[in-house]
C-alpha cells in the first residue's frame, strides 16, 4: 500500500522505540519522513525543548518540502517526581511535552494542506499514575487537552487526535506471565500497536475523527484490581 505517497510526515523523537516504528511504517507506505531527535543519527538532531531549535527545524522542513501533511508529536518528556524534580526540570518537561507540540503546530500552520493530520502521543498516565512521576503525567495530561483545542482551531483543514499508549515494550524485554495477565487482552503492547493507529488516524479512512484521545492499553486502565483477586497481592 502507498496511502501516504509523496506526503511529508514529520515525527519528533523518531530515533527509537515507538517513534522509530511510526517512521518505518510511514516510509513503507510511501511517505517522505523527517525526524527530529536529540540522539545523533541520520536525521535532524536537536532538542525540541529549545525554541530556537524548533524554529530552525521548521524552517529546514519548509525550505526542503514546502509543506507538512502529517505531524506526529512523539518525543517523550522527562519523568521525575515531586521529591527530586527541580523547577527547571519540571518546566523542561512541559516544554518538550506540551510547548513543543504547540509551537510546531503554530510554525507549520500555514503549510498544512487541506486534509492534513496531527497526532499527539499522550499516555495512559494522562489518567493514572505511579508515585513520583509528576513531570511526565502533567505533560501527558497537557497534550491530551491541547489536542482537542488544536482540533477546533485548525478545523476543517487539519484533523488533530491523540493516542494514549499503555505499557508498550520498546526494549525487547520478555514480559512475565504476571505482566501479561495485568492486561485483559493477555499481553503487553508493542510499538506496532501504536504505529498502526497513528497511520489509521492520518489516513482518509479516519476522515470523520478529530479531537479524540484513543487509549491503546490492552484494557489495562479499565481493569479493577483488588488485593487477593485474580492472583494480585499488594506488597509494600
mmCIF file of C-alpha atoms in Angstrom:
data_model
loop_
_atom_site.group_PDB
_atom_site.id
_atom_site.type_symbol
_atom_site.label_atom_id
_atom_site.label_comp_id
_atom_site.label_asym_id
_atom_site.label_seq_id
_atom_site.Cartn_x
_atom_site.Cartn_y
_atom_site.Cartn_z
ATOM 1 C CA UNK A 1 0.000 0.000 0.000
ATOM 2 C CA UNK A 2 1.055 3.572 -0.655
ATOM 3 C CA UNK A 3 -1.597 5.521 1.244
ATOM 4 C CA UNK A 4 0.895 8.282 2.002
ATOM 5 C CA UNK A 5 2.803 8.529 -1.264
ATOM 6 C CA UNK A 6 4.532 11.921 -1.593
ATOM 7 C CA UNK A 7 3.131 13.113 1.734
ATOM 8 C CA UNK A 8 5.558 14.717 4.183
ATOM 9 C CA UNK A 9 5.438 13.209 7.683
ATOM 10 C CA UNK A 10 7.336 14.946 10.495
ATOM 11 C CA UNK A 11 7.990 12.886 13.629
ATOM 12 C CA UNK A 12 9.556 14.141 16.847
ATOM 13 C CA UNK A 13 11.516 11.634 18.918
ATOM 14 C CA UNK A 14 11.689 9.242 15.989
ATOM 15 C CA UNK A 15 15.129 7.754 16.595
ATOM 16 C CA UNK A 16 13.990 4.721 18.552
ATOM 17 C CA UNK A 17 11.083 2.970 20.228
ATOM 18 C CA UNK A 18 7.556 3.902 19.200
ATOM 19 C CA UNK A 19 8.724 6.878 17.151
ATOM 20 C CA UNK A 20 11.095 4.779 15.093
ATOM 21 C CA UNK A 21 8.407 2.242 14.297
ATOM 22 C CA UNK A 22 5.988 5.001 13.281
ATOM 23 C CA UNK A 23 8.638 6.389 10.932
ATOM 24 C CA UNK A 24 9.292 2.965 9.390
ATOM 25 C CA UNK A 25 5.603 2.342 8.812
ATOM 26 C CA UNK A 26 5.081 5.701 7.106
ATOM 27 C CA UNK A 27 8.109 5.100 4.895
ATOM 28 C CA UNK A 28 6.769 1.670 3.930
ATOM 29 C CA UNK A 29 3.606 3.360 2.670
ATOM 30 C CA UNK A 30 5.323 5.947 0.532
ATOM 31 C CA UNK A 31 5.659 8.925 2.872
ATOM 32 C CA UNK A 32 8.614 11.297 2.917
ATOM 33 C CA UNK A 33 9.642 11.086 6.576
ATOM 34 C CA UNK A 34 11.521 13.734 8.520
ATOM 35 C CA UNK A 35 12.658 13.039 12.089
ATOM 36 C CA UNK A 36 13.990 15.307 14.812
ATOM 37 C CA UNK A 37 15.657 13.723 17.824
ATOM 38 C CA UNK A 38 18.344 14.566 20.383
ATOM 39 C CA UNK A 39 20.123 11.302 19.612
ATOM 40 C CA UNK A 40 22.808 11.509 16.929
ATOM 41 C CA UNK A 41 21.903 9.876 13.640
ATOM 42 C CA UNK A 42 20.828 10.377 10.022
ATOM 43 C CA UNK A 43 18.041 12.804 10.908
ATOM 44 C CA UNK A 44 17.734 16.362 12.162
ATOM 45 C CA UNK A 45 19.498 16.410 15.533
ATOM 46 C CA UNK A 46 18.162 18.875 18.062
ATOM 47 C CA UNK A 47 16.491 19.418 21.425
ATOM 48 C CA UNK A 48 12.828 20.327 20.934
ATOM 49 C CA UNK A 49 12.798 21.780 24.433
ATOM 50 C CA UNK A 50 14.530 24.819 22.897
ATOM 51 C CA UNK A 51 12.504 27.424 20.997
ATOM 52 C CA UNK A 52 15.309 28.287 18.586
ATOM 53 C CA UNK A 53 15.743 24.619 17.634
ATOM 54 C CA UNK A 54 12.046 24.341 16.775
ATOM 55 C CA UNK A 55 12.257 27.457 14.620
ATOM 56 C CA UNK A 56 15.376 26.259 12.818
ATOM 57 C CA UNK A 57 13.864 22.803 12.279
ATOM 58 C CA UNK A 58 10.591 24.205 10.939
ATOM 59 C CA UNK A 59 12.496 26.468 8.551
ATOM 60 C CA UNK A 60 14.551 23.477 7.367
ATOM 61 C CA UNK A 61 11.402 21.445 6.690
ATOM 62 C CA UNK A 62 9.594 24.213 4.822
ATOM 63 C CA UNK A 63 12.608 25.069 2.684
ATOM 64 C CA UNK A 64 13.099 21.418 1.835
ATOM 65 C CA UNK A 65 9.485 20.383 1.217
ATOM 66 C CA UNK A 66 7.211 23.426 1.267
ATOM 67 C CA UNK A 67 4.504 21.541 3.136
ATOM 68 C CA UNK A 68 3.762 19.232 6.068
ATOM 69 C CA UNK A 69 0.945 16.721 5.644
ATOM 70 C CA UNK A 70 1.466 14.856 8.907
ATOM 71 C CA UNK A 71 2.913 15.913 12.252
ATOM 72 C CA UNK A 72 3.438 13.278 14.937
ATOM 73 C CA UNK A 73 4.421 14.774 18.298
ATOM 74 C CA UNK A 74 6.015 11.734 19.895
ATOM 75 C CA UNK A 75 9.110 12.959 21.813
ATOM 76 C CA UNK A 76 8.749 11.956 25.490
ATOM 77 C CA UNK A 77 9.013 14.456 28.340
ATOM 78 C CA UNK A 78 11.187 13.996 31.411
ATOM 79 C CA UNK A 79 9.784 11.676 34.093
ATOM 80 C CA UNK A 80 10.666 12.811 37.606
ATOM 81 C CA UNK A 81 8.661 13.126 40.816
ATOM 82 C CA UNK A 82 7.933 15.848 43.309
ATOM 83 C CA UNK A 83 10.744 14.701 45.600
ATOM 84 C CA UNK A 84 13.560 15.121 43.089
ATOM 85 C CA UNK A 85 12.204 17.177 40.182
ATOM 86 C CA UNK A 86 13.514 20.727 40.207
ATOM 87 C CA UNK A 87 11.643 23.795 38.971
ATOM 88 C CA UNK A 88 13.744 23.904 35.811
ATOM 89 C CA UNK A 89 13.313 20.188 35.153
ATOM 90 C CA UNK A 90 9.541 20.445 35.503
ATOM 91 C CA UNK A 91 9.434 23.379 33.083
ATOM 92 C CA UNK A 92 11.673 21.494 30.653
ATOM 93 C CA UNK A 93 9.253 18.560 30.739
ATOM 94 C CA UNK A 94 6.412 20.951 29.871
ATOM 95 C CA UNK A 95 8.470 22.413 27.017
ATOM 96 C CA UNK A 96 9.117 19.009 25.439
ATOM 97 C CA UNK A 97 5.708 17.514 26.182
ATOM 98 C CA UNK A 98 3.341 20.433 25.573
ATOM 99 C CA UNK A 99 5.027 23.631 24.361
ATOM 100 C CA UNK A 100 6.957 21.967 21.515
ATOM 101 C CA UNK A 101 3.853 20.275 20.009
ATOM 102 C CA UNK A 102 2.017 23.593 20.282
ATOM 103 C CA UNK A 103 4.825 25.585 18.711
ATOM 104 C CA UNK A 104 5.478 23.153 15.864
ATOM 105 C CA UNK A 105 1.758 23.205 15.067
ATOM 106 C CA UNK A 106 1.940 27.000 15.036
ATOM 107 C CA UNK A 107 5.069 27.122 12.875
ATOM 108 C CA UNK A 108 3.601 24.676 10.349
ATOM 109 C CA UNK A 109 0.074 26.125 10.432
ATOM 110 C CA UNK A 110 0.315 27.894 7.070
ATOM 111 C CA UNK A 111 1.977 24.892 5.447
ATOM 112 C CA UNK A 112 -0.582 22.205 6.292
ATOM 113 C CA UNK A 113 -2.522 21.349 3.095
ATOM 114 C CA UNK A 114 -6.207 20.506 3.336
ATOM 115 C CA UNK A 115 -6.623 17.012 4.741
ATOM 116 C CA UNK A 116 -3.538 17.155 6.956
ATOM 117 C CA UNK A 117 -3.283 15.413 10.325
ATOM 118 C CA UNK A 118 -1.597 15.954 13.665
ATOM 119 C CA UNK A 119 -1.262 13.016 16.044
ATOM 120 C CA UNK A 120 -0.056 13.714 19.568
ATOM 121 C CA UNK A 121 1.336 10.823 21.601
ATOM 122 C CA UNK A 122 -0.015 11.156 25.115
ATOM 123 C CA UNK A 123 -0.034 8.275 27.632
ATOM 124 C CA UNK A 124 -2.389 6.327 29.858
ATOM 125 C CA UNK A 125 -0.622 8.348 32.550
ATOM 126 C CA UNK A 126 -2.853 11.225 31.493
ATOM 127 C CA UNK A 127 -5.453 9.451 33.660
ATOM 128 C CA UNK A 128 -3.464 7.247 36.086
ATOM 129 C CA UNK A 129 -0.094 7.491 37.810
ATOM 130 C CA UNK A 130 2.605 5.845 39.851
ATOM 131 C CA UNK A 131 4.179 7.831 42.697
ATOM 132 C CA UNK A 132 6.968 10.249 41.747
ATOM 133 C CA UNK A 133 6.004 10.758 38.096
ATOM 134 C CA UNK A 134 4.563 14.274 38.256
ATOM 135 C CA UNK A 135 6.547 15.904 35.446
ATOM 136 C CA UNK A 136 5.630 13.180 32.945
ATOM 137 C CA UNK A 137 1.975 12.808 33.932
ATOM 138 C CA UNK A 138 1.404 16.572 33.883
ATOM 139 C CA UNK A 139 2.900 16.871 30.396
ATOM 140 C CA UNK A 140 0.841 13.960 29.085
ATOM 141 C CA UNK A 141 -2.331 15.402 30.556
ATOM 142 C CA UNK A 142 -1.465 18.710 28.934
ATOM 143 C CA UNK A 143 -1.007 17.286 25.458
ATOM 144 C CA UNK A 144 -4.327 15.453 25.688
ATOM 145 C CA UNK A 145 -6.078 18.757 26.377
ATOM 146 C CA UNK A 146 -4.034 20.560 23.730
ATOM 147 C CA UNK A 147 -5.297 18.009 21.207
ATOM 148 C CA UNK A 148 -8.972 18.935 21.325
ATOM 149 C CA UNK A 149 -8.171 22.636 21.445
ATOM 150 C CA UNK A 150 -5.987 22.439 18.317
ATOM 151 C CA UNK A 151 -8.639 20.302 16.627
ATOM 152 C CA UNK A 152 -11.145 23.131 16.955
ATOM 153 C CA UNK A 153 -8.705 25.865 15.914
ATOM 154 C CA UNK A 154 -7.256 24.094 12.871
ATOM 155 C CA UNK A 155 -10.541 22.661 11.578
ATOM 156 C CA UNK A 156 -11.503 21.844 8.897
ATOM 157 C CA UNK A 157 -8.081 21.886 7.227
ATOM 158 C CA UNK A 158 -6.271 19.753 9.816
ATOM 159 C CA UNK A 159 -7.572 16.906 11.935
ATOM 160 C CA UNK A 160 -5.912 16.605 15.353
ATOM 161 C CA UNK A 161 -6.062 13.486 17.528
ATOM 162 C CA UNK A 162 -4.047 11.922 20.309
ATOM 163 C CA UNK A 163 -3.172 8.408 21.368
ATOM 164 C CA UNK A 164 -2.622 7.310 24.959
ATOM 165 C CA UNK A 165 -0.420 4.212 24.913
ATOM 166 C CA UNK A 166 -0.327 1.955 27.926
ATOM 167 C CA UNK A 167 2.531 -0.420 28.629
ATOM 168 C CA UNK A 168 4.478 -0.694 25.371
ATOM 169 C CA UNK A 169 7.619 -2.817 25.297
ATOM 170 C CA UNK A 170 10.350 -0.950 23.416
ATOM 171 C CA UNK A 171 13.487 -2.602 24.828
ATOM 172 C CA UNK A 172 12.946 -6.173 23.661
ATOM 173 C CA UNK A 173 12.474 -7.491 27.203
ATOM 174 C CA UNK A 174 10.235 -10.527 27.517
ATOM 175 C CA UNK A 175 7.296 -9.815 29.810
ATOM 176 C CA UNK A 176 6.466 -12.104 32.702
ATOM 177 C CA UNK A 177 3.232 -14.060 32.886
ATOM 178 C CA UNK A 178 2.005 -11.687 35.574
ATOM 179 C CA UNK A 179 2.809 -8.628 33.468
ATOM 180 C CA UNK A 180 0.866 -10.045 30.545
ATOM 181 C CA UNK A 181 -2.111 -11.019 32.697
ATOM 182 C CA UNK A 182 -2.353 -7.475 34.021
ATOM 183 C CA UNK A 183 -3.802 -6.698 30.594
ATOM 184 C CA UNK A 184 -7.267 -8.050 29.730
ATOM 185 C CA UNK A 185 -6.044 -8.866 26.199
ATOM 186 C CA UNK A 186 -3.393 -11.132 27.791
ATOM 187 C CA UNK A 187 -0.216 -9.352 26.673
ATOM 188 C CA UNK A 188 1.669 -6.080 26.917
ATOM 189 C CA UNK A 189 1.777 -3.754 23.933
ATOM 190 C CA UNK A 190 4.239 -3.492 21.060
ATOM 191 C CA UNK A 191 5.269 -0.405 19.035
ATOM 192 C CA UNK A 192 3.245 -1.634 16.057
ATOM 193 C CA UNK A 193 0.088 -1.403 18.167
ATOM 194 C CA UNK A 194 0.643 2.348 18.336
ATOM 195 C CA UNK A 195 2.037 2.820 14.836
ATOM 196 C CA UNK A 196 -0.998 1.127 13.284
ATOM 197 C CA UNK A 197 -3.341 3.597 14.958
ATOM 198 C CA UNK A 198 -1.171 6.577 14.014
ATOM 199 C CA UNK A 199 -1.313 5.588 10.343
ATOM 200 C CA UNK A 200 -5.051 4.982 10.534
ATOM 201 C CA UNK A 201 -5.715 8.385 12.106
ATOM 202 C CA UNK A 202 -3.677 10.061 9.359
ATOM 203 C CA UNK A 203 -5.465 8.197 6.573
ATOM 204 C CA UNK A 204 -8.611 9.095 4.653
ATOM 205 C CA UNK A 205 -10.400 6.246 6.435
ATOM 206 C CA UNK A 206 -10.321 8.346 9.628
ATOM 207 C CA UNK A 207 -11.651 11.467 7.928
ATOM 208 C CA UNK A 208 -14.529 11.843 10.428
ATOM 209 C CA UNK A 209 -12.324 11.614 13.533
ATOM 210 C CA UNK A 210 -10.869 14.707 15.180
ATOM 211 C CA UNK A 211 -10.312 15.953 18.705
ATOM 212 C CA UNK A 212 -10.222 12.403 20.049
ATOM 213 C CA UNK A 213 -7.892 10.736 22.532
ATOM 214 C CA UNK A 214 -7.681 6.999 21.960
ATOM 215 C CA UNK A 215 -6.288 4.744 24.693
ATOM 216 C CA UNK A 216 -4.331 1.759 23.403
ATOM 217 C CA UNK A 217 -3.515 -0.135 26.572
ATOM 218 C CA UNK A 218 -4.889 -3.651 26.220
ATOM 219 C CA UNK A 219 -7.712 -2.678 28.579
ATOM 220 C CA UNK A 220 -5.308 -2.126 31.487
ATOM 221 C CA UNK A 221 -6.806 1.169 32.647
ATOM 222 C CA UNK A 222 -10.286 -0.397 32.802
ATOM 223 C CA UNK A 223 -9.378 -3.437 34.901
ATOM 224 C CA UNK A 224 -10.324 -3.178 38.568
ATOM 225 C CA UNK A 225 -7.751 -4.849 40.823
ATOM 226 C CA UNK A 226 -8.454 -5.911 44.391
ATOM 227 C CA UNK A 227 -5.992 -7.415 46.846
ATOM 228 C CA UNK A 228 -6.224 -11.199 46.700
ATOM 229 C CA UNK A 229 -8.261 -11.343 43.480
ATOM 230 C CA UNK A 230 -7.005 -12.813 40.204
ATOM 231 C CA UNK A 231 -3.597 -13.541 41.715
ATOM 232 C CA UNK A 232 -2.878 -9.909 42.614
ATOM 233 C CA UNK A 233 -1.449 -9.018 46.020
ATOM 234 C CA UNK A 234 -0.336 -5.668 47.309
ATOM 235 C CA UNK A 235 3.245 -5.734 48.570
ATOM 236 C CA UNK A 236 4.969 -2.892 50.399
#
